[in-house]
Coordinates of C-alpha atoms in Angstrom, one line a residue:
M1 CA -18.9 -13.1 -3.0
L2 CA -18.4 -13.5 -6.7
P3 CA -17.7 -17.0 -7.7
T4 CA -15.8 -18.5 -10.8
R5 CA -18.0 -20.0 -13.6
T6 CA -17.1 -23.6 -12.5
A7 CA -18.0 -22.9 -8.9
L8 CA -21.3 -21.2 -9.8
Q9 CA -22.3 -24.2 -11.9
G10 CA -21.6 -26.4 -9.0
W11 CA -24.2 -24.3 -6.8
N12 CA -27.5 -25.8 -5.9
P13 CA -29.7 -22.9 -4.6
D14 CA -32.7 -25.2 -4.3
S15 CA -31.0 -27.1 -1.7
L16 CA -31.9 -23.9 0.5
T17 CA -35.4 -24.7 0.4
A18 CA -35.0 -28.2 1.7
S19 CA -32.8 -26.8 4.5
A20 CA -35.4 -24.3 5.4
T21 CA -37.9 -27.2 5.6
A22 CA -35.6 -29.2 7.8
V23 CA -34.8 -26.3 10.0
R24 CA -38.3 -25.7 10.6
S25 CA -39.1 -29.3 11.3
G26 CA -36.3 -29.7 13.5
S27 CA -37.1 -26.3 15.7
D28 CA -40.8 -27.2 15.8
A29 CA -40.2 -30.8 17.4
I30 CA -37.9 -29.1 19.9
Y31 CA -40.5 -26.7 21.0
Q32 CA -43.3 -29.3 21.2
A33 CA -41.4 -31.9 23.0
V34 CA -40.4 -29.0 25.5
R35 CA -43.8 -27.7 25.8
S36 CA -45.5 -31.1 26.3
L37 CA -43.2 -31.8 29.1
D38 CA -44.0 -28.2 30.5
D39 CA -47.6 -29.2 30.3
G40 CA -47.3 -32.3 31.8
I41 CA -45.5 -31.1 34.9
S42 CA -48.0 -28.3 35.3
R43 CA -50.8 -30.8 35.5
M44 CA -49.5 -33.2 38.1
P45 CA -51.0 -31.4 41.1
E46 CA -54.2 -31.9 39.5
A47 CA -53.9 -35.6 39.2
R48 CA -52.5 -35.6 42.8
T49 CA -49.1 -37.3 41.7
W50 CA -46.8 -34.4 42.8
A51 CA -47.0 -31.2 44.5
G52 CA -45.3 -29.0 46.8
P53 CA -42.1 -26.7 46.8
A54 CA -40.0 -29.3 44.6
H55 CA -42.7 -29.5 41.9
D56 CA -43.2 -25.8 42.0
A57 CA -39.3 -25.2 41.2
A58 CA -39.6 -28.0 38.3
A59 CA -42.7 -26.3 36.7
A60 CA -40.8 -23.0 36.9
M61 CA -37.9 -24.5 35.2
F62 CA -39.7 -26.2 32.4
T63 CA -41.6 -22.6 31.9
R64 CA -38.4 -21.2 31.1
A65 CA -37.3 -24.1 28.9
T66 CA -40.6 -23.6 27.0
D67 CA -39.6 -19.8 26.5
K68 CA -36.1 -20.6 25.4
A69 CA -37.5 -23.4 23.0
S70 CA -40.0 -20.8 21.6
N71 CA -36.8 -18.5 20.9
I72 CA -35.2 -21.5 19.2
A73 CA -38.4 -21.8 16.9
H74 CA -38.7 -18.2 16.2
Y75 CA -34.7 -18.1 15.2
A76 CA -35.3 -21.2 13.2
D77 CA -38.2 -19.5 11.2
A78 CA -36.3 -16.3 10.5
V79 CA -33.2 -18.6 9.1
A80 CA -35.7 -20.7 7.1
K81 CA -37.2 -17.6 5.5
A82 CA -33.9 -16.3 4.7
F83 CA -33.1 -19.8 3.0
E84 CA -36.3 -19.7 1.1
N85 CA -35.7 -16.0 0.0
G86 CA -31.8 -16.9 -0.9
S87 CA -33.1 -20.1 -2.9
R88 CA -35.3 -17.8 -5.1
T89 CA -32.8 -14.8 -5.6
I90 CA -29.4 -16.7 -5.9
G91 CA -31.2 -19.3 -8.2
S92 CA -32.9 -16.6 -10.4
A93 CA -29.4 -14.6 -10.5
R94 CA -27.5 -17.8 -11.1
L95 CA -29.6 -18.7 -14.0
A96 CA -29.8 -15.6 -15.9
L97 CA -25.9 -15.4 -15.6
L98 CA -25.3 -19.0 -16.8
N99 CA -27.7 -18.6 -19.9
K100 CA -26.4 -15.3 -21.0
A101 CA -22.7 -16.9 -20.8
A102 CA -24.3 -20.0 -23.0
E103 CA -25.9 -17.4 -25.2
I104 CA -22.5 -15.4 -25.7
E105 CA -21.0 -18.4 -26.7
D106 CA -23.1 -19.4 -29.7
G107 CA -20.9 -17.4 -31.9
Q108 CA -17.1 -16.1 -32.2
L109 CA -17.1 -15.0 -28.6
Y110 CA -16.4 -17.3 -25.3
V111 CA -16.6 -16.7 -21.7
T112 CA -13.9 -17.6 -19.3
D113 CA -14.0 -19.3 -16.0
E114 CA -13.3 -15.8 -14.5
W115 CA -16.5 -14.4 -16.5
I116 CA -14.2 -12.5 -19.1
V117 CA -15.6 -12.3 -22.7
M118 CA -12.8 -13.4 -25.1
I119 CA -12.7 -13.7 -28.9
E120 CA -12.2 -17.0 -30.5
P121 CA -8.9 -17.0 -32.6
A122 CA -10.1 -16.7 -36.5
T123 CA -8.9 -15.1 -39.8
M124 CA -10.9 -11.9 -40.2
S125 CA -10.7 -8.3 -41.9
A126 CA -9.6 -5.4 -39.5
E127 CA -13.1 -4.5 -39.8
A128 CA -14.7 -7.4 -38.4
A129 CA -12.1 -7.6 -35.7
A130 CA -12.9 -4.2 -34.6
A131 CA -16.5 -4.9 -34.5
L132 CA -15.8 -8.1 -32.6
I133 CA -13.7 -6.4 -29.9
Q134 CA -16.6 -3.8 -29.4
R135 CA -19.4 -6.6 -29.3
A136 CA -17.0 -8.5 -26.6
E137 CA -16.9 -5.4 -24.6
S138 CA -20.6 -4.7 -24.9
E139 CA -21.3 -8.2 -23.9
Q140 CA -18.5 -7.9 -20.9
A141 CA -20.8 -5.1 -19.4
E142 CA -24.1 -7.4 -19.6
I143 CA -22.1 -10.1 -17.9
N144 CA -20.7 -7.8 -15.3
T145 CA -24.4 -6.9 -14.2
L146 CA -25.5 -10.3 -14.0
L147 CA -22.4 -11.3 -12.0
L148 CA -23.0 -8.5 -9.8
D149 CA -26.5 -9.8 -9.3
V150 CA -25.4 -13.1 -8.2
G151 CA -22.9 -11.5 -5.5
D152 CA -25.6 -9.1 -4.4
A153 CA -28.1 -12.1 -4.1
D154 CA -25.5 -14.1 -2.0
D155 CA -24.6 -11.1 -0.1
K156 CA -28.0 -10.6 1.0
T157 CA -28.9 -13.9 1.9
A158 CA -25.7 -13.9 4.3
A159 CA -26.9 -10.6 5.6
A160 CA -30.4 -12.0 6.2
L161 CA -29.2 -14.9 7.8
A162 CA -26.8 -12.6 10.1
A163 CA -29.7 -10.6 11.0
A164 CA -31.9 -13.5 11.9
G165 CA -29.3 -14.4 14.6
A166 CA -28.2 -11.0 15.9
N167 CA -30.9 -11.3 18.6
Y168 CA -29.9 -14.9 19.7
G169 CA -26.1 -14.2 20.2
L170 CA -24.7 -14.8 16.6
K171 CA -21.6 -12.7 15.9
V172 CA -21.1 -11.7 12.3
P173 CA -17.8 -12.5 10.7
S174 CA -15.6 -9.7 10.2
D175 CA -14.2 -8.6 6.8
Q176 CA -10.8 -7.7 8.6
P177 CA -8.1 -10.8 8.7
S178 CA -7.6 -11.8 12.4
L179 CA -5.9 -14.6 14.2
S180 CA -9.3 -16.2 15.0
G181 CA -10.1 -16.1 11.2
L182 CA -6.9 -18.0 10.4
L183 CA -7.7 -20.6 12.8
L184 CA -11.4 -21.1 12.6
P185 CA -13.1 -22.2 9.5
G186 CA -15.9 -20.0 8.4
S187 CA -15.3 -17.4 10.9
S188 CA -14.7 -14.8 8.1
R189 CA -16.4 -13.8 4.9
P190 CA -15.1 -15.7 1.6
A191 CA -13.2 -13.7 -0.8
D192 CA -14.0 -12.9 -4.2
E193 CA -12.9 -15.8 -6.8
V194 CA -12.9 -13.5 -9.7
P195 CA -12.1 -9.9 -10.8
N196 CA -14.9 -7.6 -9.2
P197 CA -16.4 -5.1 -11.8
S198 CA -17.7 -3.0 -9.4
D199 CA -14.3 -2.1 -8.5
P200 CA -12.2 0.1 -11.1
F201 CA -9.2 -2.4 -10.5
G202 CA -11.4 -5.2 -11.2
L203 CA -12.4 -3.6 -14.5
M204 CA -9.0 -2.9 -15.2
Q205 CA -8.0 -6.7 -14.9
Q206 CA -10.8 -7.6 -17.0
A207 CA -9.6 -5.2 -19.7
A208 CA -6.1 -6.0 -19.5
I209 CA -6.7 -9.9 -19.9
R210 CA -8.7 -9.2 -22.9
G211 CA -6.5 -7.0 -24.3
K212 CA -3.5 -9.2 -24.1
D213 CA -5.4 -11.8 -25.4
T214 CA -6.3 -10.0 -28.6
A215 CA -2.9 -8.7 -29.1
T216 CA -1.8 -12.3 -29.4
I217 CA -4.2 -13.5 -32.0
V218 CA -3.2 -13.3 -35.6
R219 CA -6.4 -12.3 -37.7
D220 CA -4.3 -12.1 -41.1
T221 CA -0.8 -12.5 -42.5
E222 CA 1.2 -11.0 -45.3
E223 CA 4.7 -12.5 -46.9
W224 CA 7.2 -10.8 -48.9
S225 CA 10.8 -11.4 -50.1
E226 CA 13.2 -8.6 -51.7
D227 CA 16.7 -7.2 -51.7
G228 CA 18.0 -10.4 -49.8
Q229 CA 15.6 -10.4 -47.4
R230 CA 12.2 -12.4 -46.6
G231 CA 9.5 -11.5 -44.1
K232 CA 6.2 -11.9 -42.9
T233 CA 3.7 -9.4 -41.4
L234 CA 1.5 -10.8 -38.6
Y235 CA -1.7 -8.6 -38.0
M236 CA -3.0 -8.9 -34.8
L237 CA -6.4 -9.0 -33.6
D238 CA -6.1 -5.9 -31.5
G239 CA -4.8 -3.7 -34.6
S240 CA -1.1 -4.4 -33.5
R241 CA 1.4 -6.0 -35.9
H242 CA 4.6 -7.8 -36.0
E243 CA 7.1 -7.3 -38.8
I244 CA 9.2 -10.5 -38.6
F245 CA 12.2 -10.6 -41.3
E246 CA 15.4 -12.4 -42.1
W247 CA 18.3 -11.5 -44.1
G248 CA 22.0 -13.3 -44.4
R249 CA 23.5 -16.2 -45.9
S250 CA 20.5 -18.6 -45.7
V251 CA 18.3 -16.0 -47.4
R252 CA 20.8 -15.4 -50.1
E253 CA 21.2 -18.8 -50.9
G254 CA 17.3 -19.3 -51.1
R255 CA 16.9 -22.0 -48.5
P256 CA 15.1 -21.9 -45.0
T257 CA 17.1 -21.7 -42.0
A258 CA 16.5 -25.1 -40.1
P259 CA 14.2 -24.6 -37.3
S260 CA 15.9 -26.8 -35.0
H261 CA 19.3 -24.8 -35.4
P262 CA 18.0 -21.2 -35.9
G263 CA 20.9 -19.0 -36.5
D264 CA 23.5 -21.4 -36.7
V265 CA 24.5 -20.1 -40.2
P266 CA 27.1 -17.2 -39.8
G267 CA 25.8 -14.0 -41.0
D268 CA 22.1 -14.9 -40.6
T269 CA 19.8 -12.5 -38.9
I270 CA 16.3 -12.6 -37.7
A271 CA 14.4 -9.6 -36.3
D272 CA 10.9 -8.9 -35.0
D273 CA 9.5 -5.5 -34.7
Y274 CA 6.3 -5.1 -32.9
Y275 CA 4.0 -1.9 -33.3
S276 CA 0.9 -0.9 -31.5
K277 CA -2.4 -0.2 -33.4
D278 CA -1.3 3.3 -33.9
G279 CA 2.2 2.7 -35.3
K280 CA 4.0 3.1 -32.1
L281 CA 7.2 0.8 -31.6
I282 CA 6.4 -1.5 -28.6
S283 CA 9.6 -3.6 -29.0
S284 CA 12.4 -4.6 -31.5
T285 CA 14.2 -8.0 -31.3
H286 CA 17.3 -9.0 -33.2
F287 CA 19.1 -12.3 -33.2
Q288 CA 22.4 -12.9 -35.2
T289 CA 24.9 -15.4 -35.5
Q290 CA 28.3 -13.6 -36.6
F291 CA 31.2 -15.1 -38.5
D292 CA 33.2 -15.4 -35.3
H293 CA 30.9 -17.8 -34.0
E294 CA 29.6 -15.3 -31.5
T295 CA 25.8 -15.0 -30.9
L296 CA 23.8 -11.8 -30.2
F297 CA 20.3 -11.0 -29.0
E298 CA 18.9 -7.9 -28.4
T299 CA 15.5 -6.6 -27.4
R300 CA 14.7 -2.8 -27.5
Y301 CA 11.4 -1.8 -25.8
G302 CA 9.4 1.1 -26.6
D303 CA 10.4 2.9 -23.5
G304 CA 14.1 2.8 -24.4
T305 CA 14.9 -0.1 -22.2
T306 CA 17.3 -2.4 -23.8
V307 CA 18.2 -6.2 -23.1
S308 CA 21.4 -7.2 -24.8
I309 CA 22.8 -10.9 -24.5
R310 CA 26.0 -12.2 -26.0
Q311 CA 27.4 -15.7 -26.1
L312 CA 31.0 -16.4 -27.2
A313 CA 32.2 -19.3 -29.4
D314 CA 33.2 -21.1 -26.2
G315 CA 29.8 -20.9 -24.6
T316 CA 30.4 -17.8 -22.2
L317 CA 27.3 -15.9 -21.6
S318 CA 26.9 -12.3 -20.5
G319 CA 24.0 -9.9 -20.6
T320 CA 22.9 -6.5 -19.5
V321 CA 19.7 -4.3 -19.1
T322 CA 20.2 -0.5 -20.0
T323 CA 17.1 1.7 -18.9
A324 CA 16.1 4.6 -20.9
D325 CA 18.1 7.1 -18.8
G326 CA 21.2 5.1 -19.3
R327 CA 21.3 3.1 -16.0
V328 CA 23.1 -0.4 -16.8
G329 CA 22.6 -3.6 -14.8
K330 CA 23.8 -6.8 -15.4
L331 CA 21.7 -10.0 -15.9
P332 CA 22.1 -12.5 -13.0
D333 CA 23.2 -16.1 -13.6
K334 CA 19.5 -17.1 -12.7
F335 CA 18.4 -15.5 -15.9
F336 CA 20.6 -17.8 -18.1
D337 CA 19.9 -20.8 -15.8
D338 CA 16.2 -20.7 -16.3
P339 CA 15.0 -21.2 -20.1
V340 CA 13.4 -18.0 -21.4
E341 CA 9.7 -18.6 -21.5
T342 CA 8.6 -20.0 -24.8
A343 CA 4.8 -19.7 -24.1
I344 CA 2.8 -17.6 -21.8
G345 CA -0.9 -18.0 -21.2
G346 CA -1.1 -20.0 -24.4
A347 CA 0.6 -17.5 -26.6
I348 CA 4.0 -18.7 -28.4
T349 CA 6.7 -16.2 -28.1
G350 CA 9.2 -17.1 -31.1
V351 CA 11.8 -18.1 -28.7
E352 CA 13.3 -21.7 -29.3
K353 CA 12.6 -24.0 -26.3
T354 CA 16.3 -25.4 -25.2
A355 CA 17.2 -27.4 -22.3
E356 CA 20.7 -26.3 -22.4
R357 CA 21.8 -23.0 -20.8
G358 CA 22.5 -20.5 -23.4
I359 CA 21.5 -17.6 -25.2
P360 CA 17.6 -17.1 -26.3
K361 CA 17.4 -18.2 -29.8
V362 CA 14.7 -16.5 -31.9
N363 CA 13.1 -19.4 -34.2
P364 CA 12.7 -18.3 -37.7
A365 CA 10.3 -21.3 -38.1
V366 CA 7.7 -18.7 -37.3
L367 CA 8.0 -17.3 -40.9
E368 CA 6.3 -20.5 -42.1
N369 CA 4.4 -22.0 -39.0
V370 CA 2.7 -18.8 -37.7
G371 CA -0.6 -18.5 -39.7
K372 CA -3.8 -16.9 -39.7
G373 CA -5.7 -17.5 -36.4
A374 CA -2.7 -18.8 -34.4
R375 CA -1.5 -17.2 -31.6
Y376 CA 2.0 -15.2 -31.3
G377 CA 3.3 -13.1 -28.4
G378 CA 6.9 -12.3 -29.8
P379 CA 10.3 -12.9 -28.2
A380 CA 10.1 -9.7 -26.3
L381 CA 7.4 -10.9 -24.3
G382 CA 9.4 -14.3 -23.3
V383 CA 12.6 -12.3 -22.4
G384 CA 10.7 -9.9 -20.3
Q385 CA 8.6 -12.2 -18.6
T386 CA 12.2 -14.3 -17.8
I387 CA 13.6 -11.2 -16.6
F388 CA 10.9 -10.2 -14.1
K389 CA 11.0 -13.7 -12.5
A390 CA 14.9 -13.4 -12.3
L391 CA 15.1 -9.9 -11.0
T392 CA 12.2 -9.8 -8.6
A393 CA 12.4 -10.8 -5.0
A394 CA 10.3 -13.9 -4.2
N395 CA 7.8 -12.2 -1.7
F396 CA 7.0 -9.4 -4.3
H397 CA 6.7 -12.1 -7.2
D398 CA 4.3 -14.1 -4.9
A399 CA 2.3 -11.0 -4.2
C400 CA 1.8 -10.3 -8.0
V401 CA 0.8 -14.1 -8.5
E402 CA -1.8 -13.6 -5.9
T403 CA -3.1 -10.4 -7.4
W404 CA -3.9 -12.3 -10.6
K405 CA -4.8 -15.4 -9.1
G406 CA -7.8 -17.1 -11.0
T407 CA -7.0 -14.8 -13.9
A408 CA -5.2 -15.5 -17.3
G409 CA -1.5 -16.2 -16.6
L410 CA -0.6 -13.7 -19.6
A411 CA -2.0 -10.8 -18.2
G412 CA -0.1 -11.5 -14.9
G413 CA 3.0 -11.6 -17.0

């Protein structure tokens, strides 16, 4: 099995050597005790202390017991050898992996508990970011090799223990789930605790988690103000960018919108257009307060799907999701009852955290507060995550959570 970094740090392969000594010592004590009894019973006729049919039966019984004890000793020796070999192979693989992770972290990279190589948030040029991403991918390949070495050493040790007992009645646990596997601890093999890089899905998980992380790290910023608008461009580590801009009464009057009440000034609008590194639109979000005191929120995703939410002056809320092919669905009340996600996997979304039931408010304070080296996900991320939670059945959502268990929450979202 493939353990987490925390679990591996807690492993003590040297204890297998001590266990091997204890197993040999115990089995040898059993064998010597039974053999001594057998030998003593066999000598009784010579000492003229016991002879006859009863003695013969007892002698035969202890001879069989000695044979059984000998089998135990052979079994124990095979188990001890498996422990000793496992101590060396697991210990060597464990140390190599932990040392490599520590070596990687002596710089701008770090290794997560799931053995995924990530990049520390920092200000840098586009060229430096590209080089770091390439280095992270290269280091990930080495980590994967060493991680699989650990798993291989663990599996081989388990196989050796199973083989040692195969001739003595030991039944190897099945990888298939069964009722007995649910009821009896240790009756099935432990599952991997981290994405398995020998599997295409495991590699996809690693790439998705690192990709989502680099998409939320701001490597550089650029501010501008012209023609009654002001804005900020956030250049992300993965090459994507957010074009965030404001226009309306607050901008014309040259005053910032109050961070705690974004969009309360009639006519104010804030937008966030998110582009991939190759210039394609990923999402476009607009939040506006109208002069009739209605507020509008709209997110259009790159595939054409649009989320539209309206709040009337009396507080009445309504929202729809329109797919690229024109199908329209109403947002359920659960969407408005649960506040829109303001942070996912440590990445702020740009949506103001509000306790009351209401429309998602895009916070213009990001224009001033989100700087180089910070994290930013964009409002489309928060709204999309909340819609997912509101619209999916509990069992499907739980299945997704289980699939991504042990990995970064952002990738699951």
